[in-house]
Short mmCIF file of C-alpha atoms in Angstrom, two decimals:
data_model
loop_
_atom_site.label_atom_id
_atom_site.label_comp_id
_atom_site.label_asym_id
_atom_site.label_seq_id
_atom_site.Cartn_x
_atom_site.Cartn_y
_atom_site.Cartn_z
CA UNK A 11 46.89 50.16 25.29
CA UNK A 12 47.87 48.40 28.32
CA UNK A 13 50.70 45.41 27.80
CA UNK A 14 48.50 42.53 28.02
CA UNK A 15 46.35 44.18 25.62
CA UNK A 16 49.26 44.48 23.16
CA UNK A 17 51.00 41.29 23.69
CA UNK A 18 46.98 39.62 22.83
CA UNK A 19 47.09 41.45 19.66
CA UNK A 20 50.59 40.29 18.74
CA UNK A 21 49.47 36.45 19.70
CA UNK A 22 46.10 36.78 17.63
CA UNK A 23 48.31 37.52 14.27
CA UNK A 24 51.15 35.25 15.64
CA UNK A 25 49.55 32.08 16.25
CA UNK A 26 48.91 31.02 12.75
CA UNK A 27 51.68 32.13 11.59
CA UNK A 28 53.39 30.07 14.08
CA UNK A 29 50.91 27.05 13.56
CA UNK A 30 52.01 27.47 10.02
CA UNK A 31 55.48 27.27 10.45
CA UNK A 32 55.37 24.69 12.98
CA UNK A 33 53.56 23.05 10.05
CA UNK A 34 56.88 23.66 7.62
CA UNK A 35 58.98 22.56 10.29
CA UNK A 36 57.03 19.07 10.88
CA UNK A 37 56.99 18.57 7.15
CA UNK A 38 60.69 19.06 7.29
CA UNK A 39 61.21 17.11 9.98
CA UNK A 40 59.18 14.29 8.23
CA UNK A 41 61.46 14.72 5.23
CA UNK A 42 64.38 14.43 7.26
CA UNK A 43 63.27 11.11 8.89
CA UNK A 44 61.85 9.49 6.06
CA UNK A 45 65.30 10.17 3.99
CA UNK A 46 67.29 9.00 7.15
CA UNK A 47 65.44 6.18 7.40
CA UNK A 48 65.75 5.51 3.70
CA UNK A 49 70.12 5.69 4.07
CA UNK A 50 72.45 7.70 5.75
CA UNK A 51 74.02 9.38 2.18
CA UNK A 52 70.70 10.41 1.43
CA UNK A 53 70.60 12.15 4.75
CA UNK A 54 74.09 14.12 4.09
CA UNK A 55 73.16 14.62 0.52
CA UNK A 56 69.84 16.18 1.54
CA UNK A 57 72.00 18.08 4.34
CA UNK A 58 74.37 19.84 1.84
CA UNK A 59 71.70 20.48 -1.26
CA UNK A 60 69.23 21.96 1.60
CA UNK A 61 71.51 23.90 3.15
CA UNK A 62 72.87 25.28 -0.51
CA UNK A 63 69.33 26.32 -1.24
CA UNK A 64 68.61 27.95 2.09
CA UNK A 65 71.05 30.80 1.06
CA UNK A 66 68.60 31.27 -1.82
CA UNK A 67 65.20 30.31 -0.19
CA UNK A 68 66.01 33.33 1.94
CA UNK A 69 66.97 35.33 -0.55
CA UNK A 70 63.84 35.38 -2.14
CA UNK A 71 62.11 35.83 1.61
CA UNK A 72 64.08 38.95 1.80
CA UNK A 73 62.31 40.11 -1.37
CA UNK A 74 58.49 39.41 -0.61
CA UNK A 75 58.82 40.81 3.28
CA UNK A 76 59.28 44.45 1.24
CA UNK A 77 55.41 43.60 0.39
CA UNK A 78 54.52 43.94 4.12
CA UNK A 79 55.28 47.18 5.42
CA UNK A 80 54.03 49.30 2.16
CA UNK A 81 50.71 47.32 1.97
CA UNK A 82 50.15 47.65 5.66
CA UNK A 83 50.84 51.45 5.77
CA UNK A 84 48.42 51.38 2.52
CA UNK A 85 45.77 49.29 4.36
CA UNK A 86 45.98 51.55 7.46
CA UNK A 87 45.09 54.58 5.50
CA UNK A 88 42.48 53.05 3.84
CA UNK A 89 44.27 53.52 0.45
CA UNK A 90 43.06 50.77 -1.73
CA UNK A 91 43.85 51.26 -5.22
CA UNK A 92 47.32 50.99 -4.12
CA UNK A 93 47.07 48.05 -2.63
CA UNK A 94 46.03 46.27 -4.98
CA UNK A 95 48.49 48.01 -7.44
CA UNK A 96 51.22 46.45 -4.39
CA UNK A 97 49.94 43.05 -5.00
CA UNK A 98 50.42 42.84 -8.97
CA UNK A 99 53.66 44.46 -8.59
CA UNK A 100 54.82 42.36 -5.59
CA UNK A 101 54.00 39.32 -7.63
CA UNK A 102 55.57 40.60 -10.64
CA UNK A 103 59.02 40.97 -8.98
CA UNK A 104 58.88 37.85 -6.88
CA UNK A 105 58.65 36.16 -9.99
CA UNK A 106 61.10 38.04 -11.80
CA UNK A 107 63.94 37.81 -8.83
CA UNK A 108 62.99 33.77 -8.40
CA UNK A 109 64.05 33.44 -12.62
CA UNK A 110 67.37 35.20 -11.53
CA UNK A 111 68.30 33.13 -8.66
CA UNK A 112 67.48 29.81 -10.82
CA UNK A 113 69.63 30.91 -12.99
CA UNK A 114 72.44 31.67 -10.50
CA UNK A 115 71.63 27.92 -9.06
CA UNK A 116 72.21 26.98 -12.64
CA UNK A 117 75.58 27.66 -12.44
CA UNK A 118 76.66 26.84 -9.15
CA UNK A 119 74.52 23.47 -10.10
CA UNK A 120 77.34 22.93 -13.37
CA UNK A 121 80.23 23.52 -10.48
CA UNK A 122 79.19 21.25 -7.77
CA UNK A 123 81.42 18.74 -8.15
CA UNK A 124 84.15 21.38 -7.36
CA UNK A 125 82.59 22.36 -3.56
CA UNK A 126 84.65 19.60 -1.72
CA UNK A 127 82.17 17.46 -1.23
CA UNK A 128 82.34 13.13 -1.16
CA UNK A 129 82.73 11.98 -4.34
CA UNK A 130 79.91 9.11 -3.42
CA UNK A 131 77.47 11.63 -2.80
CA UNK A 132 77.29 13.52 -5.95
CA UNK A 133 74.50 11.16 -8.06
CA UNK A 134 72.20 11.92 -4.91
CA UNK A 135 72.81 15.74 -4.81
CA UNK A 136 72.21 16.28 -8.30
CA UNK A 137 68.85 15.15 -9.30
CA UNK A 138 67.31 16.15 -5.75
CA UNK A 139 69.12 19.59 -6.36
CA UNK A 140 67.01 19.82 -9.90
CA UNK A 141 63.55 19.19 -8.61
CA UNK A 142 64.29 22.00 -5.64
CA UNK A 143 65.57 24.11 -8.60
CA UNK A 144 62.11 24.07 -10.60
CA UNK A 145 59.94 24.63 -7.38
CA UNK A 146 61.53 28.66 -6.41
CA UNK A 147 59.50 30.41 -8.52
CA UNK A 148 56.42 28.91 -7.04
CA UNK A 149 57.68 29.20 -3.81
CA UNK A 150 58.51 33.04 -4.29
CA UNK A 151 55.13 33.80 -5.64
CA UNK A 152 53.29 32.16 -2.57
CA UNK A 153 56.15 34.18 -0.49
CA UNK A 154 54.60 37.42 -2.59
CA UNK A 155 51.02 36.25 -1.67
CA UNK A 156 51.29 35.49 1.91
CA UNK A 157 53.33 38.75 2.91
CA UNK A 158 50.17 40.81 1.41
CA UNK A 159 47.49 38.62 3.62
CA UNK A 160 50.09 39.34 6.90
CA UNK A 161 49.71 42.74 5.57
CA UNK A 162 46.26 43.34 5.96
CA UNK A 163 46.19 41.14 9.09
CA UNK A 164 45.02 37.66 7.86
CA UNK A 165 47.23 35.96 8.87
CA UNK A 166 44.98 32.57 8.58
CA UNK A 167 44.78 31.58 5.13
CA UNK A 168 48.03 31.59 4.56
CA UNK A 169 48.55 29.14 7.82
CA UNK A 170 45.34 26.87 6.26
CA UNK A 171 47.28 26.80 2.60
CA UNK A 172 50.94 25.74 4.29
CA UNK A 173 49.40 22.93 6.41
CA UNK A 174 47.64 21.74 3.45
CA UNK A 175 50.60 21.76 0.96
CA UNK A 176 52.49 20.14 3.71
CA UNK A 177 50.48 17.59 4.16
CA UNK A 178 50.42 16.63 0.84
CA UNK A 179 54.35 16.79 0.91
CA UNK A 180 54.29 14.07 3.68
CA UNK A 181 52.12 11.41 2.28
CA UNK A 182 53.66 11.71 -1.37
CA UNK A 183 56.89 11.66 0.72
CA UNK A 184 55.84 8.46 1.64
CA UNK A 185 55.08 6.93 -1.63
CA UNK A 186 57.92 8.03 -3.53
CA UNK A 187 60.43 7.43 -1.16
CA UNK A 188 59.44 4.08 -0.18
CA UNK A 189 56.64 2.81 -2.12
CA UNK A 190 58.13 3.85 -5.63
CA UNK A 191 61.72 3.19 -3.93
CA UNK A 192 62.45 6.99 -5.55
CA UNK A 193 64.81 7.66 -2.43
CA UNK A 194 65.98 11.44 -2.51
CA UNK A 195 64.74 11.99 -5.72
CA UNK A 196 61.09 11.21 -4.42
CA UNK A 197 61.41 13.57 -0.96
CA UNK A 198 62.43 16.26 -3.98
CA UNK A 199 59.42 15.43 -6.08
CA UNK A 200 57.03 15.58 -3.34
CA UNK A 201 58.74 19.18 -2.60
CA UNK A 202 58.14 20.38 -6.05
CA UNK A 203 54.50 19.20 -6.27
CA UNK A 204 53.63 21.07 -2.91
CA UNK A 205 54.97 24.45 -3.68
CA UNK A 206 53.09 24.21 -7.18
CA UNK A 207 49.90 23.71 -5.03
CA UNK A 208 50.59 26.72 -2.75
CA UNK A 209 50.47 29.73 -4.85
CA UNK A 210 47.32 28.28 -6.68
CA UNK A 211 45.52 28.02 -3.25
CA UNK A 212 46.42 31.72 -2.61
CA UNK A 213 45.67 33.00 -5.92
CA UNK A 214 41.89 31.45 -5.13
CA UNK A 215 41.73 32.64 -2.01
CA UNK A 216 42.39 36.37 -2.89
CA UNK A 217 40.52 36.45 -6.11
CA UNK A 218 37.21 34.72 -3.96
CA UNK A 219 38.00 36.12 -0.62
CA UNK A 220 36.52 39.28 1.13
CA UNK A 221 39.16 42.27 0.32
CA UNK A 222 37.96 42.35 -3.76
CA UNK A 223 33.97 41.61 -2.79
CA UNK A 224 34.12 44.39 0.46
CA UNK A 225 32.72 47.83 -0.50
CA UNK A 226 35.84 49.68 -0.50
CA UNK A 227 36.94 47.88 -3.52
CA UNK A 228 33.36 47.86 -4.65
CA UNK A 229 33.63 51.57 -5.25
CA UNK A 230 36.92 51.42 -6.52
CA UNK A 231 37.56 49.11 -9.04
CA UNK A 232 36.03 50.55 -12.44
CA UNK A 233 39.34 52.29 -11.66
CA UNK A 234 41.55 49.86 -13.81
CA UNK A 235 44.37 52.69 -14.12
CA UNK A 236 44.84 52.35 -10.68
CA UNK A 237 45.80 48.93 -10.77
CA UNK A 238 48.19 48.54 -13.32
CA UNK A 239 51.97 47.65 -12.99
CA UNK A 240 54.35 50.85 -12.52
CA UNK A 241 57.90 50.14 -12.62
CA UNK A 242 58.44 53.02 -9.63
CA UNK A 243 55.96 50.99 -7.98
CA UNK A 244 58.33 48.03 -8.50
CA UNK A 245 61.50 50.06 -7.74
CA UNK A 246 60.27 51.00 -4.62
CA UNK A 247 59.74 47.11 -3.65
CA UNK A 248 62.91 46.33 -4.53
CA UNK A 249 64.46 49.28 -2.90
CA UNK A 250 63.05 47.56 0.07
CA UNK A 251 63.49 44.30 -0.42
CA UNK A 252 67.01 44.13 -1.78
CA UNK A 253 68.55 45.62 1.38
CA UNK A 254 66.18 42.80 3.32
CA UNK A 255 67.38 39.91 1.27
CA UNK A 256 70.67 40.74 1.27
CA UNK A 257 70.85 40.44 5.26
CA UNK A 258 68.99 37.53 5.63
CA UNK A 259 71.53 35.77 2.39
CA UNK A 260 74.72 37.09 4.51
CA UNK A 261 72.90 35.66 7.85
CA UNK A 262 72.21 32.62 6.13
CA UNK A 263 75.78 32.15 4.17
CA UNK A 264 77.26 31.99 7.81
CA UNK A 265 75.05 27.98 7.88
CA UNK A 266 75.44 27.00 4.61
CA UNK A 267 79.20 27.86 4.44
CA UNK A 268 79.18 25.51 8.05
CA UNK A 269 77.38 22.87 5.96
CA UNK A 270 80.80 22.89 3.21
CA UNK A 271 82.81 23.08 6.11
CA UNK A 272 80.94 19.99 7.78
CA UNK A 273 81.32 18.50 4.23
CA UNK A 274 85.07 18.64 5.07
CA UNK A 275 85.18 16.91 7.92
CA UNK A 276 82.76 13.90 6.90
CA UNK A 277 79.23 12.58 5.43
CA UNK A 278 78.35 11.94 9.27
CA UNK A 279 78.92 15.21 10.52
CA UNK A 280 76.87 16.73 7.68
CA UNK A 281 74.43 14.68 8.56
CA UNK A 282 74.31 15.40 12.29
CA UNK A 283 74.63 19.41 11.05
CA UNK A 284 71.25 18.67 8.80
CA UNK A 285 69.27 16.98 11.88
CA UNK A 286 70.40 19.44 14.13
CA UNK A 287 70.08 22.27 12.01
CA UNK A 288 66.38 20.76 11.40
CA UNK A 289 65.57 20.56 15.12
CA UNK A 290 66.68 24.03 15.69
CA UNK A 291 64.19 25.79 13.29
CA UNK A 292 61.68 24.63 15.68
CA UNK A 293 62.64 27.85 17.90
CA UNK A 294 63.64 29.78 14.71
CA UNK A 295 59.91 29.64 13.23
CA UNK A 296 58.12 30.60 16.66
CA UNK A 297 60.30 33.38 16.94
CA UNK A 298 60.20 34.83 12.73
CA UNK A 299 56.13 33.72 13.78
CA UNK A 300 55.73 36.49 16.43
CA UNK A 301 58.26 39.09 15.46
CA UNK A 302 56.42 38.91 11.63
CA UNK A 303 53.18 39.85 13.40
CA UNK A 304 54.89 42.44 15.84
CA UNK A 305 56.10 43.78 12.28
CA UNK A 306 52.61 43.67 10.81
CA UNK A 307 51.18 45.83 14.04
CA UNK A 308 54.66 48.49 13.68
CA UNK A 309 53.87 48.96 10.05
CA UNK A 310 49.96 49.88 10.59
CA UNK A 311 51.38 52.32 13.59
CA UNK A 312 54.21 53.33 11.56
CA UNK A 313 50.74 54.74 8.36
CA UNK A 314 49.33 56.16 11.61
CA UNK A 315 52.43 57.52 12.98
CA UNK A 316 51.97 55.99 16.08
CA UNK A 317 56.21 55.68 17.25
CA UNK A 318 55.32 55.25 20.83
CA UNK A 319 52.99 51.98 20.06
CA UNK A 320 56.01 51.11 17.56
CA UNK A 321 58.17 50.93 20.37
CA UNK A 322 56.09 49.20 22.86
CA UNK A 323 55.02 46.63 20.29
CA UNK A 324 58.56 45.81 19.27
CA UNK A 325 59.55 45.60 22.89
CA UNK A 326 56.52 42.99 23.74
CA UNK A 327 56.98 40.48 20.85
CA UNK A 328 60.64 40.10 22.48
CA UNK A 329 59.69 39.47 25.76
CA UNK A 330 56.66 36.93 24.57
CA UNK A 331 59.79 35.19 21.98
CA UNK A 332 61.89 35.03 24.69
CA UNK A 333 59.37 33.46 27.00
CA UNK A 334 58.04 30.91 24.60
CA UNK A 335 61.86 30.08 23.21
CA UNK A 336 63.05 29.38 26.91
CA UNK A 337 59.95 26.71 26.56
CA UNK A 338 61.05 25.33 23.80
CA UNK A 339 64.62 25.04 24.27
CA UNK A 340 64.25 23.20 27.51
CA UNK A 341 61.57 20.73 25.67
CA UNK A 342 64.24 20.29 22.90
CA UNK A 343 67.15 20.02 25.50
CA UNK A 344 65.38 17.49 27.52
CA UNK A 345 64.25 15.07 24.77
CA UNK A 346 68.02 14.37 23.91
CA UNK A 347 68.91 10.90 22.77
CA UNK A 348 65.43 9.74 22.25
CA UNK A 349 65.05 12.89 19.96
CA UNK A 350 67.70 12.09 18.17
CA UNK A 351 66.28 8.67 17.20
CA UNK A 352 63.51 10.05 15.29
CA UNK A 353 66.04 11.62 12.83
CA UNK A 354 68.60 8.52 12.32
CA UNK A 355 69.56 5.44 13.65
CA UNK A 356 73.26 6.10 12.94
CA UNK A 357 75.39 6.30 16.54
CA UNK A 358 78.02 8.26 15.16
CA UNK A 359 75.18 10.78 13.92
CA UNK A 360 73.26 10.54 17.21
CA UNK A 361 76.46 11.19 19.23
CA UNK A 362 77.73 14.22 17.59
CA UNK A 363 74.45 15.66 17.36
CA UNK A 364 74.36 15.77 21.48
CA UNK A 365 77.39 17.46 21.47
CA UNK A 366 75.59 20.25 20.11
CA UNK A 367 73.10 21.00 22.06
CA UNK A 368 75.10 23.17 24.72
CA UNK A 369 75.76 25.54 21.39
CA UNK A 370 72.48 25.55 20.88
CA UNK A 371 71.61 26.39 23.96
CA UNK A 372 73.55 29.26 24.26
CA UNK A 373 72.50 31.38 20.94
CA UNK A 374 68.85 31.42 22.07
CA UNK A 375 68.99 35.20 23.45
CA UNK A 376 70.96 36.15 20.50
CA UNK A 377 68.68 34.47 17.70
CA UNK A 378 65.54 35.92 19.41
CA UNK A 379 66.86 39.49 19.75
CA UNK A 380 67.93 39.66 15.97
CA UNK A 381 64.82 37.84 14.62
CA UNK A 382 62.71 40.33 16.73
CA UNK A 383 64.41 43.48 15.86
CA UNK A 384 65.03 42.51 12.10
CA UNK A 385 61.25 42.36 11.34
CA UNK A 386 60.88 46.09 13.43
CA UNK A 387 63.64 47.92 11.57
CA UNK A 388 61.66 46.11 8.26
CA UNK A 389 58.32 47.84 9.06
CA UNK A 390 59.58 50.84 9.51
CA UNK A 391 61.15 50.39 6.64
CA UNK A 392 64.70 51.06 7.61
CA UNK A 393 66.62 48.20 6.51
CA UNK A 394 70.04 49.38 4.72
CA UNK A 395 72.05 49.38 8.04
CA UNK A 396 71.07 45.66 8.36
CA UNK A 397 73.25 44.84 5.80
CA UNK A 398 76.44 45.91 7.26
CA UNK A 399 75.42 44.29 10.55
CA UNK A 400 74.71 41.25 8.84
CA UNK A 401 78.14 41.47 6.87
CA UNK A 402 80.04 42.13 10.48
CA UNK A 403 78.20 39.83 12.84
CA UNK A 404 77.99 36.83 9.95
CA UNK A 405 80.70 37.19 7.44
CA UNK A 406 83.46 38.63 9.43
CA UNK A 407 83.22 37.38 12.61
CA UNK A 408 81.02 34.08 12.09
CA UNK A 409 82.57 32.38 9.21
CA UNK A 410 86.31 33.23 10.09
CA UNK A 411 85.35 31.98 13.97
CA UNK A 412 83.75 28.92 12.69
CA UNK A 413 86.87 27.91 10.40
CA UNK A 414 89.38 28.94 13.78
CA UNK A 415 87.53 26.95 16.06
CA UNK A 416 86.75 23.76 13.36
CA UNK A 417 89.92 23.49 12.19
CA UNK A 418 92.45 25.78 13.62
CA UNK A 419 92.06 25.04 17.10
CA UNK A 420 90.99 21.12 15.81
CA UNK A 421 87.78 21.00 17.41
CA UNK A 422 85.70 19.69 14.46
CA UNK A 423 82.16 20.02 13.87
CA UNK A 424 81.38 21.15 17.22
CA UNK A 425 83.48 23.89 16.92
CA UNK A 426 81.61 24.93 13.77
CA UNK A 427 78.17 25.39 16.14
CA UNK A 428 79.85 26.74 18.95
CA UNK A 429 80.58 30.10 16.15
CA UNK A 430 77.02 30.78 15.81
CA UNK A 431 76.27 32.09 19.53
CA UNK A 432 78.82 34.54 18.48
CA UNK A 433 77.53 36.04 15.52
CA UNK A 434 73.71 35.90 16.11
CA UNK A 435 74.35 37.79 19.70
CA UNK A 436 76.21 40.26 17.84
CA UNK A 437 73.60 41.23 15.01
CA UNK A 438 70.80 40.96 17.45
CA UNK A 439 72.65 43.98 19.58
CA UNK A 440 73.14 45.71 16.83
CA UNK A 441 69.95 45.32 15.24
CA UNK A 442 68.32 46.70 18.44
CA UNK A 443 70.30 49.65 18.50
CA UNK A 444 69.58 50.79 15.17
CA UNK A 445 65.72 50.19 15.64
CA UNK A 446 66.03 52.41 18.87
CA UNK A 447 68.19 55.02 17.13
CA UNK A 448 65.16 54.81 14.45
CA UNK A 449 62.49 55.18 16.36
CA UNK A 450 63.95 57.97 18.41
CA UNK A 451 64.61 60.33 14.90
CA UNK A 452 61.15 59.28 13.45
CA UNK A 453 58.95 60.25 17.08
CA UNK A 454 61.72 63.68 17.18
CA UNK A 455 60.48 64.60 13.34
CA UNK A 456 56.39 63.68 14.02
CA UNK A 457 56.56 66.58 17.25
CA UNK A 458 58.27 68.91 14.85
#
């Protein structure tokens, strides 16, 4: 397969998932500026509760991208009975994990007042914090859902069922915040009453779509045994997917401990963290969009045991990430002040938020190297080593840095962003390293 050939397929299972998440990411930015229109606290109360829940949000990620690589591998050997075993039991401990992490949230939820954070703010965080509380588990069963579509390479409906569930976020957005003068509470309402929709679209889409009416299922499924639950079925997800969440939570700890820390300094340098944070995940999402179909391609390779094409894939959805994130950056760069506007009409916010952007700049390469080579050590299904990357690059060396440069060396918020660079560049190296090192063993073992 020549490289044009292979960076085609990559964009053909990339694009929705990238229109998708571009999708997410306008709904978020929507929340952002409808809240930060609505009042400044809301915007910093919205900035610490979101950034809380992104430790967990990820979390549960971590556990539904184990569906991925053992339902591809399944679908490329034409092993159907399986999959659909995969499904139920990818569903079943989604579910299960989600009712654990509420329950966590539960208590952190009873201990908030104890984070550090101003006093003022704490009747917005708490009721917003509920309503975000009640929506995981439908959020982690649509995570469940959509990982088995990417799996067998529709990547489609699951674009068509985010854009819809976020447009419905926007418009009751609209009404609940304003119209019903609901403030926060109403941006977490809408939230709730979105995710709700989104697993219900899926389930209707699987049970009507063309997997369960094609004629390999046709001939399969008076084979009910086949299908039912196995707990070493569900063992082997979690195996999987425990390793996964664990280095995305440890990536993700290194933001939402920044977000206390920004707590520390101020409400308005929260709030600059939460728009900036919100602008960035514009690059973020185009670069999880084309290394989660890069991963997709490795993981039907890695049934056919194909390490060459693993290799070359892995190596083309960096170059196109890299490509489209220098667009991107330089789109987000230029826009500046007036880009800032959108978010809030706060100065103070605006200002800080500018100062920024050079840190921003500057963990591009490092951000697109670790999202890239994250999702290839995931479909090959090597993911335990992530986890002591993660703890190095974001633990040891990004929280400490961010507290030295903050408040140590006195340079505030800014020095808070200026840790990330630091820590992403790190994992991403080593990340690559141990994908190479992977592939190298797995091609050695296929000659013998």
């Amino acid at each position: 397969m020549k490289i044009s050939g292979r960076t085609k397929a990559i964009f053909i299972l990339a694009y929705p998932i990238v229109i998708a998440q571009l999708g997410t990411i306008i709904q978020g930015w929507a929340d952002t500026i409808m809240v930060g229109q609505y009042g400044t606290p809301e915007l910093s109360a919205a900035g610490f509760v979101n950034n809380i829940f992104n430790l967990s949000l990820y979390c549960l990620l971590g556990i539904s991208y184990a569906t991925t690589p053992i339902a591809g591998a399944l679908y490329s050997q034409g092993k159907f009975c399986q999959l659909l075993r995969v499904f139920r039991e990818s569903n079943a401990v989604n579910l299960l994990t989600s009712l654990v992490v509420v329950l966590l949230l539960l208590l952190l939820y009873c201990n908030i007042s104890h984070l550090g954070q101003p006093v003022e703010l704490l009747p917005l965080i708490r009721p917003y914090f509920i309503t975000l509380l009640i929506s995981l588990p439908f959020l982690s069963l649509f995570n469940s859902m959509k990982q088995f579509f990417d799996a067998l390479g529709d990547t489609k409906t699951p674009m068509w069922t985010m854009i819809g569930s976020n447009i419905l976020n926007v418009i009751l957005n609209y009404f609940l915040i304003f119209v019903f003068d609901l403030g926060l509470l109403g941006a977490g309402i809408a939230t709730l009453v979105a995710r709700i929709s989104m697993p219900l679209l899926m389930y209707i889409a699987i049970v009507r779509g063309p997997l369960l009416k094609s004629s390999d299922f046709q001939q399969i499924k008076t084979q009910s045994q086949s299908f039912r639950i196995t707990w070493d079925g569900m063992y082997a997800l979690l195996r999987l997917g425990i390793p996964i969440s664990v280095q995305l939570s440890l990536e993700t700890c290194a933001f939402s401990v920044g977000a206390i820390f920004m707590g520390w300094i101020g409400a308005t340098a929260l709030a600059a963290h939460q728009v900036m944070g919100t602008i960035s995940t514009l690059a973020f999402m185009v670069y999880y969009g084309i290394g989660a179909a890069a991963a997709i391609r490795m993981a039907h390779y890695r049934g056919r045991s194909n390490w060459e094409e693993v290799r070359k894939t892995a190596a083309a959805a960096f170059k196109m990430s890299l490509v489209f994130g220098v667009i991107i950056v330089f789109i987000i760069y230029s826009a500046g002040t007036p880009l800032a506007r959108i978010f809030t009409s706060s100065q103070d916010v605006t200002y800080l938020l500018l100062t920024f952007m050079p840190a921003f700049l500057c963990y591009q390469i490092g951000d697109c190297l670790q999202i890239t080579y994250a999702n290839a050590l995931r479909s090959v299904e090597n993911v335990r080593p992530m986890m002591l990357y993660a703890l190095i690059s974001f633990v040891l060396i990004g929280i400490p840095l961010a507290y030295f440069l903050a408040f140590t060396l006195d340079m505030g918020a800014l020095g808070i962003w200026w840790s990330y660079p630091a820590c992403l560049t790190v994992a991403g190296l080593s990340y690559y390293l141990q994908f190479q090192k992977t592939v190298k063993a797995r091609t050695a073992d296929s000659i013998e």
